[in-house]
PDB file of C-alpha atoms in Angstrom:
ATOM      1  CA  UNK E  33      92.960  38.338  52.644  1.00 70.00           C
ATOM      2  CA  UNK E  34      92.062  41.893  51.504  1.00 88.00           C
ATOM      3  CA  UNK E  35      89.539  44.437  53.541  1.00 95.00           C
ATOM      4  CA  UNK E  36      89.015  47.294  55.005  1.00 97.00           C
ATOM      5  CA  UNK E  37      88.277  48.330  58.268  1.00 98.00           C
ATOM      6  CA  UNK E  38      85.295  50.893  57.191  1.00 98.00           C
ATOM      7  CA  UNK E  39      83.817  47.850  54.906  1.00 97.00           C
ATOM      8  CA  UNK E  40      83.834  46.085  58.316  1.00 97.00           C
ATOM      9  CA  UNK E  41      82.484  48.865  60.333  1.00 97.00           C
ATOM     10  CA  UNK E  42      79.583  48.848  57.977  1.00 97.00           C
ATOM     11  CA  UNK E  43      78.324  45.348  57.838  1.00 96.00           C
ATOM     12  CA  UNK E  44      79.392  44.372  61.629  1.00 97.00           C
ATOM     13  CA  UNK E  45      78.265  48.303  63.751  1.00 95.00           C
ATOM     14  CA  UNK E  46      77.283  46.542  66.958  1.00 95.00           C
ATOM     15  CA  UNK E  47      80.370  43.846  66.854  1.00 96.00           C
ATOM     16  CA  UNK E  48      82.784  46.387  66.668  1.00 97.00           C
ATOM     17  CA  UNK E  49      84.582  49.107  69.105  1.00 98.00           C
ATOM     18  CA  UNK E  50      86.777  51.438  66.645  1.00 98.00           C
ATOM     19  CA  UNK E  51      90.025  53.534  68.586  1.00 98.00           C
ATOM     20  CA  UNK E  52      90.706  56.797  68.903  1.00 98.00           C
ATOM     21  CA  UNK E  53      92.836  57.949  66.104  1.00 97.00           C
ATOM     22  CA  UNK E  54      95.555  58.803  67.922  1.00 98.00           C
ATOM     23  CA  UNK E  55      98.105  56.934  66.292  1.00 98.00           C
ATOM     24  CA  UNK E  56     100.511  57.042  63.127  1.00 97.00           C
ATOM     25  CA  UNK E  57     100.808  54.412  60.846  1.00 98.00           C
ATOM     26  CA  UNK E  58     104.374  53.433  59.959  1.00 98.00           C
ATOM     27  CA  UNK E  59     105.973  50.829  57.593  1.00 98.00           C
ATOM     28  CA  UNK E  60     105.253  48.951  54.516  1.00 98.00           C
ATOM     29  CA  UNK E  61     102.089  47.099  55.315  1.00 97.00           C
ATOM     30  CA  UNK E  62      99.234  49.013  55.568  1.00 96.00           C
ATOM     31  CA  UNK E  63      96.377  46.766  56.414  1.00 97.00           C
ATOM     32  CA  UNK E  64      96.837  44.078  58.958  1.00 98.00           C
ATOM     33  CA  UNK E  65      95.231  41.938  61.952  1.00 98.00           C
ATOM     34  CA  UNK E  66      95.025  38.779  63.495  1.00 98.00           C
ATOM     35  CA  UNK E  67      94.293  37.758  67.259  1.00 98.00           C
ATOM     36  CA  UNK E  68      95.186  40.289  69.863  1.00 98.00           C
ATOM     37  CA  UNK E  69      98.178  39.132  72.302  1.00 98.00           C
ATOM     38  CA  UNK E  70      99.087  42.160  74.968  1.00 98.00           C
ATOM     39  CA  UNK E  71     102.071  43.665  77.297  1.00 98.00           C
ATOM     40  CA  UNK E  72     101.466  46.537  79.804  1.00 98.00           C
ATOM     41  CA  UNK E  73     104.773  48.219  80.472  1.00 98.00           C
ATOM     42  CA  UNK E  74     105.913  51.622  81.418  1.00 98.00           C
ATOM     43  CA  UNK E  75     109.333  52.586  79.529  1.00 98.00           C
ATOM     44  CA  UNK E  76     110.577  49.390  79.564  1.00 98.00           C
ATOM     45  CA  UNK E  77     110.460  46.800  76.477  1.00 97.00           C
ATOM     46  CA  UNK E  78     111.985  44.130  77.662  1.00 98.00           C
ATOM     47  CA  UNK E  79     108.813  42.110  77.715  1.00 98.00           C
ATOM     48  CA  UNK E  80     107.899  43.763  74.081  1.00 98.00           C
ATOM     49  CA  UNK E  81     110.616  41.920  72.854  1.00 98.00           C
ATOM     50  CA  UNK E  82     110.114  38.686  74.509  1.00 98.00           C
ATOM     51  CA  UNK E  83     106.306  38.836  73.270  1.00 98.00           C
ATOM     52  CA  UNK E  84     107.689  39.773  69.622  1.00 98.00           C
ATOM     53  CA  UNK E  85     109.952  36.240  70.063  1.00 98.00           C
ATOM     54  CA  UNK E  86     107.118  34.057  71.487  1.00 98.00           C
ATOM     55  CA  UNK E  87     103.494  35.253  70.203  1.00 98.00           C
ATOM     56  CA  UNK E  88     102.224  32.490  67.490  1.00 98.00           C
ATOM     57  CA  UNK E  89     102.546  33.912  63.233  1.00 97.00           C
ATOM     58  CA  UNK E  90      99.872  36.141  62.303  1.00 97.00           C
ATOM     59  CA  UNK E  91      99.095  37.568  65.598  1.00 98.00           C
ATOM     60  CA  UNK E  92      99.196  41.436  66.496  1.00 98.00           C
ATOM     61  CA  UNK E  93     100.883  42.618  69.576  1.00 98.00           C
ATOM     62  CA  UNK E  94      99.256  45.232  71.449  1.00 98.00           C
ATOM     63  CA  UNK E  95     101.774  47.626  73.388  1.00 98.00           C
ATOM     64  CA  UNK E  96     100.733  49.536  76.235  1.00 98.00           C
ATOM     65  CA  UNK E  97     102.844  51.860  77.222  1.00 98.00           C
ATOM     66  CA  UNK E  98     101.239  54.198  79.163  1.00 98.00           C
ATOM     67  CA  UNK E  99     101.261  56.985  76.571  1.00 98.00           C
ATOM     68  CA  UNK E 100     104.586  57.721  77.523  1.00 98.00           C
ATOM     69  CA  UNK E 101     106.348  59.852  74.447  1.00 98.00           C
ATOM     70  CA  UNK E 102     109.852  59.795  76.446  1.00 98.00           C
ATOM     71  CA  UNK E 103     111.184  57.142  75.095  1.00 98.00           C
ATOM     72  CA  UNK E 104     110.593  54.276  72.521  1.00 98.00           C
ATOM     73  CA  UNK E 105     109.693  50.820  73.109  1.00 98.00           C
ATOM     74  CA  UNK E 106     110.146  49.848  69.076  1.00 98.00           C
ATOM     75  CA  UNK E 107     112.798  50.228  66.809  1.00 98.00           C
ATOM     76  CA  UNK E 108     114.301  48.740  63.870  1.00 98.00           C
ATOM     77  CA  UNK E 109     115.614  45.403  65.517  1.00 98.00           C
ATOM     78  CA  UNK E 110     112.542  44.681  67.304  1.00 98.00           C
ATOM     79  CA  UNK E 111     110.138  45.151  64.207  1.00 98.00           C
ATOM     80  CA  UNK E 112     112.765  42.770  62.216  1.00 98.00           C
ATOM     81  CA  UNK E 113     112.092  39.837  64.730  1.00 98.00           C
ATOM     82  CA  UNK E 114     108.104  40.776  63.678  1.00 98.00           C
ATOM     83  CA  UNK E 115     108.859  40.690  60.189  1.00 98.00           C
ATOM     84  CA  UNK E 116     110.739  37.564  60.445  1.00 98.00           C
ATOM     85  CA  UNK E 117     108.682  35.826  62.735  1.00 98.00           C
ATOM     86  CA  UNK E 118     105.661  36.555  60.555  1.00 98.00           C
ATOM     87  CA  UNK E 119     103.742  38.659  62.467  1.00 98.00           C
ATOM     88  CA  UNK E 120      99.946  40.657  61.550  1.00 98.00           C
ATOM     89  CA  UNK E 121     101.219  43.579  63.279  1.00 98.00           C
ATOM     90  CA  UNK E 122     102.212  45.840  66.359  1.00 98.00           C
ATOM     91  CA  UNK E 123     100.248  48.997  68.443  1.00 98.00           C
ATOM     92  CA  UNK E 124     102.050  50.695  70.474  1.00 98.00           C
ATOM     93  CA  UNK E 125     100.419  53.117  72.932  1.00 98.00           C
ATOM     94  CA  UNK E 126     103.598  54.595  73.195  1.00 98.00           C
ATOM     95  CA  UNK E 127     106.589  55.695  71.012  1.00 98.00           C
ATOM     96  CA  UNK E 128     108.716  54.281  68.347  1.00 98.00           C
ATOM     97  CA  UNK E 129     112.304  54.861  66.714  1.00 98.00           C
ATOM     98  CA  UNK E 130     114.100  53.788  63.489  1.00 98.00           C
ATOM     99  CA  UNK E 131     111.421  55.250  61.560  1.00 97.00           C
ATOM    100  CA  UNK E 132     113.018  55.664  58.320  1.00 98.00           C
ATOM    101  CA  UNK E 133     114.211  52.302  58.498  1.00 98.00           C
ATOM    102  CA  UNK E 134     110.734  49.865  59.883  1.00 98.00           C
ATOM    103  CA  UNK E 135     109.360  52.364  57.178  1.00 98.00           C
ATOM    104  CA  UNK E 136     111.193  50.104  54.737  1.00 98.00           C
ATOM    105  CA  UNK E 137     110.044  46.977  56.374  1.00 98.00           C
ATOM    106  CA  UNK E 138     107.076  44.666  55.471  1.00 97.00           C
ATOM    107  CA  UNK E 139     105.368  45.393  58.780  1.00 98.00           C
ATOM    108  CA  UNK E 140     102.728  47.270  59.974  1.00 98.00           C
ATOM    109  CA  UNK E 141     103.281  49.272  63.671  1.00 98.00           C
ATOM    110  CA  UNK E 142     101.088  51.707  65.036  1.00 98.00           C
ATOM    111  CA  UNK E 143     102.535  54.142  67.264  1.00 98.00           C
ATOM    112  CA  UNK E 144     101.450  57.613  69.412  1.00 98.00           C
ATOM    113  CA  UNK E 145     104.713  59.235  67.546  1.00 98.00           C
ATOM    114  CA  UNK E 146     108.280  59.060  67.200  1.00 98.00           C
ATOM    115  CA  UNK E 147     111.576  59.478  69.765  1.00 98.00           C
ATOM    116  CA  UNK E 148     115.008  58.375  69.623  1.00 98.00           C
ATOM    117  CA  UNK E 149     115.733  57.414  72.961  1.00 98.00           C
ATOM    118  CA  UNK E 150     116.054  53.564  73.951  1.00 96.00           C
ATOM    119  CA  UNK E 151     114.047  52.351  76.989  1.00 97.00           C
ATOM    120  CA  UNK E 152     115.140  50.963  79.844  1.00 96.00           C
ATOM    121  CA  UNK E 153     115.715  47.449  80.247  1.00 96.00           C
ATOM    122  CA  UNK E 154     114.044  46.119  84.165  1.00 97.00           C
ATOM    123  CA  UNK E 155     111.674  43.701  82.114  1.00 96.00           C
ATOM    124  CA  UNK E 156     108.922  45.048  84.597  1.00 96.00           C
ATOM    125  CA  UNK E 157     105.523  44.910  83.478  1.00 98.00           C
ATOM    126  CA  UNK E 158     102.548  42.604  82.806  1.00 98.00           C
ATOM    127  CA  UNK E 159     101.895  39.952  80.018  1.00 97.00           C
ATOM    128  CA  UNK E 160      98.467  38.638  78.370  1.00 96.00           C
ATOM    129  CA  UNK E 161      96.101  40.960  80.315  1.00 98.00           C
ATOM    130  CA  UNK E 162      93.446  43.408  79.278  1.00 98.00           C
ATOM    131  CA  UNK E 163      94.723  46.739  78.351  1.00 98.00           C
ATOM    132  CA  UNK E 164      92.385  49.684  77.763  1.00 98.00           C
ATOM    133  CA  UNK E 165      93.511  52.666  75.866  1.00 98.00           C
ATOM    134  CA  UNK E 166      92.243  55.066  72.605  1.00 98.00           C
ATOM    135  CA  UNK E 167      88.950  54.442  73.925  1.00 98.00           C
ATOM    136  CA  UNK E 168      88.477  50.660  73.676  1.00 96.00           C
ATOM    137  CA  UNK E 169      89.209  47.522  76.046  1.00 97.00           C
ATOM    138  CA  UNK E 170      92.330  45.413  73.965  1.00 98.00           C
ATOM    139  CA  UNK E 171      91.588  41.581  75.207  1.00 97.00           C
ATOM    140  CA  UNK E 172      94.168  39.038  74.606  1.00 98.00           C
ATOM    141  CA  UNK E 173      92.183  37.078  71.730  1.00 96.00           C
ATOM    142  CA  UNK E 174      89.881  39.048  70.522  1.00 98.00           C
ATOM    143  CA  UNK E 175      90.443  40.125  67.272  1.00 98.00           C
ATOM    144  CA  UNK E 176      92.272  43.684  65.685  1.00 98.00           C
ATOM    145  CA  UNK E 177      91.901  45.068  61.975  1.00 98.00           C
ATOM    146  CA  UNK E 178      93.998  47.812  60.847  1.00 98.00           C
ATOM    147  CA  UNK E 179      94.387  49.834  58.079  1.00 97.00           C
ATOM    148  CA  UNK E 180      94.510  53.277  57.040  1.00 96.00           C
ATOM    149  CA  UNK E 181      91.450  54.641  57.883  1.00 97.00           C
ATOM    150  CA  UNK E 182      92.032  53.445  61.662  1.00 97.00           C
ATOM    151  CA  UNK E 183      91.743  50.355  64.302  1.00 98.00           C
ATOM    152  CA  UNK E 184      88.699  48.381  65.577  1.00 98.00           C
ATOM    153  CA  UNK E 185      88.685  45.395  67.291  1.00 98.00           C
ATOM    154  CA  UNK E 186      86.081  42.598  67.672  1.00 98.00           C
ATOM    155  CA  UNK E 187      85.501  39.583  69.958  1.00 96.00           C
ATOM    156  CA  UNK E 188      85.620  37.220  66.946  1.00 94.00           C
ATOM    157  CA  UNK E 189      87.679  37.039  63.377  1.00 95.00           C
ATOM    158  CA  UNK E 190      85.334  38.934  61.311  1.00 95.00           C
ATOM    159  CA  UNK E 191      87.357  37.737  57.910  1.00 89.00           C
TER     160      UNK E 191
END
């Protein structure tokens, strides 16, 4: 289903918090959302890849990583299980790598930026929780719509 995230903004002001943009938009798909499913981890993506492998279709993940621009926490082989497994979308509050190539992908991933260095691999970190970051509370299912003009999320499917 087609929209657009100012058309929402318009007819929905007081159901919607709109993000910071702070983020890049990379890969094919540029409009996305579904129902919000989260991971809290600090240079580490072993749980972003377990949530990529278990979160229903259609869902967006929502990455936070702190902010942390030393390393990435998405690259190409992660965004393929997304693509394959047939999901809305992925934020990451954090970095990504294998740019050129998720660029080619039919997925949408918003990321702080860019780096080429792997994380580690401790699987520390938290699953399912709130995560606040670019401004806005992220609630495991509550909604997020995302396009080109920016993010906003809302408590219920607004589409």
């Amino acid at each position: 289903m087609e929209f657009h995230t100012a058309d929402l903004c318009d007819e929905h002001r007081e159901r919607v918090k709109v993000a910071d943009s702070i983020f890049t938009l990379y890969g094919q798909k540029r409009a996305f959302y579904g129902p919000i499913h989260t991971v809290k981890v600090f240079e580490d993506n072993v749980l972003v890849k377990q949530a990529l492998e278990t979160i229903p279709k259609e869902s967006v993940l929502v990455v936070d990583g702190g902010g942390s621009k030393k390393c990435a926490l998405v690259g190409d082989n992660l965004a393929e299980i997304a693509v394959n497994r047939q999901l809305a979308g992925v934020i990451v509050f954090g970095c990504i790598r294998d740019c050129a190539q998720i660029n080619e992908m039919n997925i949408g991933i918003y990321a702080l930026g860019t780096n080429p260095l792997k994380s580690i691999k401790q699987g520390k970190g938290l699953e399912n929780v709130p995560v606040q970051f670019a401004g806005i509370n992220f609630e495991p299912g509550s909604y997020l719509y995302a396009d080109e003009d920016g993010i906003i999320v809302a408590r219920e499917q607004l589409v």
